[in-house]
Amino acid sequence: AGAALRHGLRLELPAPGPPARQAVQAPGLSAARGPGGEQVSIRFRLRHRTWYRYDRPVALGPHVLRLHPAPHARAAVSGFALSVAPARHVLRWMHDPQGNRVARVVFEERMDRLEVEASLVLDLSPVDPFDFLLEPWAERFPLAAPADPELERELSPCRHVAPGGPLLEAFMASVDMSPAPTVEVLAGLNRRLARDIRYVARLEPGIREPEETLARGEGSCRDTSWLLAQVLRRLGFATRFASGYL
């Protein structure tokens, strides 16, 4: 059967009213101000809608929906709702191995349409992205991590290095390996990729390999993130890849 797919993303700012809860100002970041000049967070509502239209009734297999915000997100989620149509279905919530909330939907009848809508209310407060602590051995690059077999087992998935190519090898050869503060090294690599890899929106599924991203000199956020993850793993950083949308 043929199908038509559409996506919709809508951002709604609430009507003016009493200021949200007070937030702490992060150095170098601007914040919203209330009527009396007090610093406040910003609350907004996000609605994400995906709908399919089929040219005949179809039977769909179980669907897994990953639309719930991650539990460790910095933005406070004060409201979330997920709706699926047609109504004759069974929806159950579960957790994946990374602790994310995912919904599994089983459909009970054939249908000529499928609609999924997630809506959430977020409270955004200014944060300092550098408000964290490093272990003494991790304060300078290259890292000199102490032997810890248990920790190495837990981090092994974040150390897996995917096959590279000549462009990635050339990139790695150009990285300055001189001793330096770890945060400066990480920030510098991030700035370099932001400068050298042009951002493009990509609707097709999948993640490009680092070699292709470097060859094109462009990529979506997930492409550049995967490239950065592979670079950092080659430098000895255990790096977890995560993808989402704004």
mmCIF file of C-alpha atoms in Angstrom:
data_model
loop_
_atom_site.group_PDB
_atom_site.id
_atom_site.type_symbol
_atom_site.label_atom_id
_atom_site.label_comp_id
_atom_site.label_asym_id
_atom_site.label_seq_id
_atom_site.Cartn_x
_atom_site.Cartn_y
_atom_site.Cartn_z
ATOM 1 C CA ALA A 1 0.000 0.000 0.000
ATOM 2 C CA GLY A 2 1.117 3.535 -0.647
ATOM 3 C CA ALA A 3 1.536 5.957 2.237
ATOM 4 C CA ALA A 4 1.905 9.700 2.709
ATOM 5 C CA LEU A 5 3.932 10.924 5.694
ATOM 6 C CA ARG A 6 3.835 14.350 7.297
ATOM 7 C CA HIS A 7 5.540 15.809 10.358
ATOM 8 C CA GLY A 8 4.494 18.805 12.383
ATOM 9 C CA LEU A 9 6.355 20.591 15.160
ATOM 10 C CA ARG A 10 4.732 23.476 16.985
ATOM 11 C CA LEU A 11 6.178 25.657 19.719
ATOM 12 C CA GLU A 12 3.780 27.653 21.872
ATOM 13 C CA LEU A 13 4.737 30.312 24.398
ATOM 14 C CA PRO A 14 2.158 30.723 27.143
ATOM 15 C CA ALA A 15 0.297 33.960 27.639
ATOM 16 C CA PRO A 16 1.959 36.478 29.968
ATOM 17 C CA GLY A 17 1.288 35.728 33.579
ATOM 18 C CA PRO A 18 3.051 35.308 36.916
ATOM 19 C CA PRO A 19 6.760 34.570 36.533
ATOM 20 C CA ALA A 20 7.875 30.970 36.740
ATOM 21 C CA ARG A 21 10.105 29.739 39.529
ATOM 22 C CA GLN A 22 13.281 31.698 40.175
ATOM 23 C CA ALA A 23 16.465 30.475 38.511
ATOM 24 C CA VAL A 24 20.138 30.958 39.270
ATOM 25 C CA GLN A 25 22.108 33.073 36.803
ATOM 26 C CA ALA A 26 24.912 31.199 35.075
ATOM 27 C CA PRO A 27 28.056 33.198 34.294
ATOM 28 C CA GLY A 28 27.971 34.618 30.780
ATOM 29 C CA LEU A 29 24.362 33.614 30.129
ATOM 30 C CA SER A 30 21.378 35.930 29.856
ATOM 31 C CA ALA A 31 18.103 35.134 31.564
ATOM 32 C CA ALA A 32 14.495 36.232 31.397
ATOM 33 C CA ARG A 33 13.453 38.896 33.879
ATOM 34 C CA GLY A 34 10.196 39.280 35.748
ATOM 35 C CA PRO A 35 8.263 42.512 36.318
ATOM 36 C CA GLY A 36 10.476 43.395 39.276
ATOM 37 C CA GLY A 37 13.705 42.513 37.509
ATOM 38 C CA GLU A 38 13.921 39.106 39.159
ATOM 39 C CA GLN A 39 15.479 36.291 37.164
ATOM 40 C CA VAL A 40 13.006 33.628 36.050
ATOM 41 C CA SER A 41 12.866 30.525 33.925
ATOM 42 C CA ILE A 42 10.961 30.327 30.637
ATOM 43 C CA ARG A 43 8.047 27.950 30.207
ATOM 44 C CA PHE A 44 6.862 26.817 26.818
ATOM 45 C CA ARG A 45 4.740 24.092 25.288
ATOM 46 C CA LEU A 46 5.993 21.843 22.486
ATOM 47 C CA ARG A 47 3.738 19.708 20.290
ATOM 48 C CA HIS A 48 5.183 17.114 17.910
ATOM 49 C CA ARG A 49 2.790 15.450 15.482
ATOM 50 C CA THR A 50 3.431 12.740 12.897
ATOM 51 C CA TRP A 51 0.702 11.356 10.689
ATOM 52 C CA TYR A 52 0.469 8.810 7.902
ATOM 53 C CA ARG A 53 -2.248 8.338 5.288
ATOM 54 C CA TYR A 54 -2.546 4.999 3.461
ATOM 55 C CA ASP A 55 -4.352 4.407 0.167
ATOM 56 C CA ARG A 56 -6.005 1.278 1.617
ATOM 57 C CA PRO A 57 -6.500 -0.310 5.062
ATOM 58 C CA VAL A 58 -3.234 -1.842 6.318
ATOM 59 C CA ALA A 59 -2.206 -4.041 9.239
ATOM 60 C CA LEU A 60 0.632 -2.514 11.240
ATOM 61 C CA GLY A 61 3.067 -4.373 13.442
ATOM 62 C CA PRO A 62 4.006 -3.167 16.942
ATOM 63 C CA HIS A 63 5.515 0.333 17.054
ATOM 64 C CA VAL A 64 8.089 1.614 19.570
ATOM 65 C CA LEU A 65 7.795 5.376 20.169
ATOM 66 C CA ARG A 66 10.756 7.301 21.568
ATOM 67 C CA LEU A 67 9.209 10.695 22.199
ATOM 68 C CA HIS A 68 9.434 11.063 25.983
ATOM 69 C CA PRO A 69 12.216 13.431 27.145
ATOM 70 C CA ALA A 70 15.272 11.759 28.620
ATOM 71 C CA PRO A 71 15.114 11.552 32.425
ATOM 72 C CA HIS A 72 18.443 13.368 32.776
ATOM 73 C CA ALA A 73 17.419 16.337 30.602
ATOM 74 C CA ARG A 74 18.322 19.705 32.075
ATOM 75 C CA ALA A 75 14.953 21.179 31.157
ATOM 76 C CA ALA A 76 12.328 20.395 33.790
ATOM 77 C CA VAL A 77 9.344 18.590 32.216
ATOM 78 C CA SER A 78 6.221 19.718 34.032
ATOM 79 C CA GLY A 79 3.768 17.988 31.699
ATOM 80 C CA PHE A 80 3.779 15.256 29.048
ATOM 81 C CA ALA A 81 1.052 13.519 27.049
ATOM 82 C CA LEU A 82 1.151 11.002 24.201
ATOM 83 C CA SER A 83 -1.833 10.215 22.004
ATOM 84 C CA VAL A 84 -2.160 7.639 19.218
ATOM 85 C CA ALA A 85 -5.022 7.283 16.716
ATOM 86 C CA PRO A 86 -7.004 5.244 15.742
ATOM 87 C CA ALA A 87 -8.210 4.508 19.235
ATOM 88 C CA ARG A 88 -8.213 0.680 19.041
ATOM 89 C CA HIS A 89 -4.689 -0.030 20.247
ATOM 90 C CA VAL A 90 -2.810 -1.076 23.380
ATOM 91 C CA LEU A 91 -0.062 1.258 24.632
ATOM 92 C CA ARG A 92 2.402 0.238 27.316
ATOM 93 C CA TRP A 93 5.323 2.175 28.762
ATOM 94 C CA MET A 94 8.707 0.560 29.386
ATOM 95 C CA HIS A 95 12.367 1.469 29.843
ATOM 96 C CA ASP A 96 15.154 0.680 27.397
ATOM 97 C CA PRO A 97 18.648 -0.413 28.559
ATOM 98 C CA GLN A 98 19.736 3.259 28.773
ATOM 99 C CA GLY A 99 16.874 4.141 31.128
ATOM 100 C CA ASN A 100 14.803 6.063 28.561
ATOM 101 C CA ARG A 101 11.017 5.845 28.688
ATOM 102 C CA VAL A 102 9.662 4.319 25.489
ATOM 103 C CA ALA A 103 6.100 3.450 24.507
ATOM 104 C CA ARG A 104 5.185 0.206 22.727
ATOM 105 C CA VAL A 105 1.952 0.300 20.751
ATOM 106 C CA VAL A 106 0.107 -2.766 19.422
ATOM 107 C CA PHE A 107 -2.717 -2.148 16.941
ATOM 108 C CA GLU A 108 -5.839 -4.264 17.028
ATOM 109 C CA GLU A 109 -7.289 -3.639 13.560
ATOM 110 C CA ARG A 110 -6.466 -2.514 10.046
ATOM 111 C CA MET A 111 -6.346 1.231 9.460
ATOM 112 C CA ASP A 112 -6.023 3.783 6.690
ATOM 113 C CA ARG A 113 -4.302 6.375 8.878
ATOM 114 C CA LEU A 114 -1.942 6.610 11.813
ATOM 115 C CA GLU A 115 -1.481 9.685 13.965
ATOM 116 C CA VAL A 116 0.980 10.143 16.831
ATOM 117 C CA GLU A 117 1.100 13.325 18.863
ATOM 118 C CA ALA A 118 3.373 14.130 21.798
ATOM 119 C CA SER A 119 2.917 17.327 23.770
ATOM 120 C CA LEU A 120 5.027 18.525 26.655
ATOM 121 C CA VAL A 121 5.519 21.574 28.836
ATOM 122 C CA LEU A 122 9.098 22.554 29.630
ATOM 123 C CA ASP A 123 10.656 24.979 32.097
ATOM 124 C CA LEU A 124 13.987 26.297 30.863
ATOM 125 C CA SER A 125 16.370 27.903 33.329
ATOM 126 C CA PRO A 126 19.829 29.260 32.512
ATOM 127 C CA VAL A 127 22.580 26.784 33.322
ATOM 128 C CA ASP A 128 26.356 26.920 33.312
ATOM 129 C CA PRO A 129 27.538 24.090 31.006
ATOM 130 C CA PHE A 130 30.913 24.106 32.748
ATOM 131 C CA ASP A 131 29.496 23.536 36.236
ATOM 132 C CA PHE A 132 30.987 20.086 36.792
ATOM 133 C CA LEU A 133 33.936 18.452 38.525
ATOM 134 C CA LEU A 134 36.711 16.330 37.053
ATOM 135 C CA GLU A 135 38.689 13.630 38.796
ATOM 136 C CA PRO A 136 42.264 14.838 39.414
ATOM 137 C CA TRP A 137 43.657 12.381 36.845
ATOM 138 C CA ALA A 138 41.207 13.731 34.214
ATOM 139 C CA GLU A 139 42.003 17.409 34.611
ATOM 140 C CA ARG A 140 44.697 17.356 31.944
ATOM 141 C CA PHE A 141 45.004 15.759 28.530
ATOM 142 C CA PRO A 142 46.244 13.161 27.607
ATOM 143 C CA LEU A 143 44.317 11.273 30.259
ATOM 144 C CA ALA A 144 46.069 8.994 32.724
ATOM 145 C CA ALA A 145 43.195 6.956 34.117
ATOM 146 C CA PRO A 146 44.004 4.580 36.995
ATOM 147 C CA ALA A 147 43.439 0.863 36.468
ATOM 148 C CA ASP A 148 39.816 0.000 37.294
ATOM 149 C CA PRO A 149 38.634 -3.227 35.605
ATOM 150 C CA GLU A 150 35.020 -2.829 36.758
ATOM 151 C CA LEU A 151 34.796 0.724 35.407
ATOM 152 C CA GLU A 152 36.419 -0.371 32.137
ATOM 153 C CA ARG A 153 33.737 -3.055 31.674
ATOM 154 C CA GLU A 154 30.991 -0.495 32.215
ATOM 155 C CA LEU A 155 32.561 1.996 29.803
ATOM 156 C CA SER A 156 33.533 -0.503 27.095
ATOM 157 C CA PRO A 157 30.522 0.316 24.840
ATOM 158 C CA CYS A 158 31.561 3.981 24.986
ATOM 159 C CA ARG A 159 35.097 3.131 23.910
ATOM 160 C CA HIS A 160 34.206 1.138 20.787
ATOM 161 C CA VAL A 161 35.995 2.594 17.772
ATOM 162 C CA ALA A 162 34.283 2.222 14.400
ATOM 163 C CA PRO A 163 36.410 1.654 11.283
ATOM 164 C CA GLY A 164 37.797 4.867 9.836
ATOM 165 C CA GLY A 165 39.448 5.944 6.611
ATOM 166 C CA PRO A 166 42.178 8.221 5.283
ATOM 167 C CA LEU A 167 40.270 11.443 6.006
ATOM 168 C CA LEU A 168 39.617 10.496 9.627
ATOM 169 C CA GLU A 169 43.217 9.350 10.013
ATOM 170 C CA ALA A 170 44.400 12.721 8.656
ATOM 171 C CA PHE A 171 42.100 14.527 11.072
ATOM 172 C CA MET A 172 43.479 12.544 14.005
ATOM 173 C CA ALA A 173 47.056 13.237 12.903
ATOM 174 C CA SER A 174 46.304 16.960 12.996
ATOM 175 C CA VAL A 175 45.086 16.917 16.617
ATOM 176 C CA ASP A 176 47.543 18.578 18.983
ATOM 177 C CA MET A 177 48.568 15.935 21.539
ATOM 178 C CA SER A 178 50.524 18.370 23.731
ATOM 179 C CA PRO A 179 49.536 18.345 27.435
ATOM 180 C CA ALA A 180 46.699 20.801 28.061
ATOM 181 C CA PRO A 181 43.654 21.273 30.312
ATOM 182 C CA THR A 182 41.053 18.670 29.339
ATOM 183 C CA VAL A 183 38.171 21.140 29.075
ATOM 184 C CA GLU A 184 40.167 23.330 26.691
ATOM 185 C CA VAL A 185 40.919 20.318 24.475
ATOM 186 C CA LEU A 186 37.254 19.285 24.353
ATOM 187 C CA ALA A 187 36.051 22.819 23.677
ATOM 188 C CA GLY A 188 38.648 23.273 20.956
ATOM 189 C CA LEU A 189 37.628 20.096 19.115
ATOM 190 C CA ASN A 190 33.994 21.098 19.358
ATOM 191 C CA ARG A 191 34.750 24.548 17.919
ATOM 192 C CA ARG A 192 36.800 23.018 15.125
ATOM 193 C CA LEU A 193 34.013 20.724 13.965
ATOM 194 C CA ALA A 194 31.473 23.534 14.242
ATOM 195 C CA ARG A 195 33.714 25.585 11.960
ATOM 196 C CA ASP A 196 34.684 22.867 9.464
ATOM 197 C CA ILE A 197 31.422 20.875 9.164
ATOM 198 C CA ARG A 198 28.513 22.873 7.768
ATOM 199 C CA TYR A 199 25.150 22.068 9.327
ATOM 200 C CA VAL A 200 22.433 20.728 7.031
ATOM 201 C CA ALA A 201 18.983 19.369 7.881
ATOM 202 C CA ARG A 202 18.696 15.749 6.764
ATOM 203 C CA LEU A 203 15.343 13.952 6.707
ATOM 204 C CA GLU A 204 16.609 10.583 5.488
ATOM 205 C CA PRO A 205 17.217 7.994 8.237
ATOM 206 C CA GLY A 206 20.575 6.827 9.487
ATOM 207 C CA ILE A 207 23.875 8.343 10.576
ATOM 208 C CA ARG A 208 26.723 9.004 8.172
ATOM 209 C CA GLU A 209 30.086 7.474 8.895
ATOM 210 C CA PRO A 210 32.818 9.969 9.904
ATOM 211 C CA GLU A 211 34.626 9.465 6.594
ATOM 212 C CA GLU A 212 31.572 10.580 4.607
ATOM 213 C CA THR A 213 30.926 13.570 6.869
ATOM 214 C CA LEU A 214 34.514 14.730 6.474
ATOM 215 C CA ALA A 215 34.422 14.194 2.706
ATOM 216 C CA ARG A 216 31.224 16.207 2.329
ATOM 217 C CA GLY A 217 32.225 18.873 4.830
ATOM 218 C CA GLU A 218 28.622 18.970 5.999
ATOM 219 C CA GLY A 219 26.161 16.961 8.029
ATOM 220 C CA SER A 220 23.223 17.009 10.368
ATOM 221 C CA CYS A 221 23.712 17.333 14.107
ATOM 222 C CA ARG A 222 23.746 13.539 14.515
ATOM 223 C CA ASP A 223 26.400 13.164 11.792
ATOM 224 C CA THR A 224 28.713 15.701 13.420
ATOM 225 C CA SER A 225 28.057 14.261 16.883
ATOM 226 C CA TRP A 226 29.017 10.778 15.692
ATOM 227 C CA LEU A 227 32.175 12.179 14.105
ATOM 228 C CA LEU A 228 33.081 13.928 17.368
ATOM 229 C CA ALA A 229 32.372 10.748 19.356
ATOM 230 C CA GLN A 230 34.718 8.731 17.160
ATOM 231 C CA VAL A 231 37.439 11.384 17.412
ATOM 232 C CA LEU A 232 37.173 11.499 21.203
ATOM 233 C CA ARG A 233 37.211 7.719 21.569
ATOM 234 C CA ARG A 234 40.429 7.601 19.558
ATOM 235 C CA LEU A 235 41.877 10.138 22.009
ATOM 236 C CA GLY A 236 41.038 7.967 25.022
ATOM 237 C CA PHE A 237 37.726 9.533 26.075
ATOM 238 C CA ALA A 238 34.827 7.198 26.817
ATOM 239 C CA THR A 239 32.102 8.916 24.775
ATOM 240 C CA ARG A 240 28.374 8.150 24.709
ATOM 241 C CA PHE A 241 26.496 9.051 21.546
ATOM 242 C CA ALA A 242 23.028 10.528 21.996
ATOM 243 C CA SER A 243 20.625 11.962 19.453
ATOM 244 C CA GLY A 244 17.399 13.912 19.705
ATOM 245 C CA TYR A 245 15.735 17.020 18.333
ATOM 246 C CA LEU A 246 15.073 20.588 19.428
#
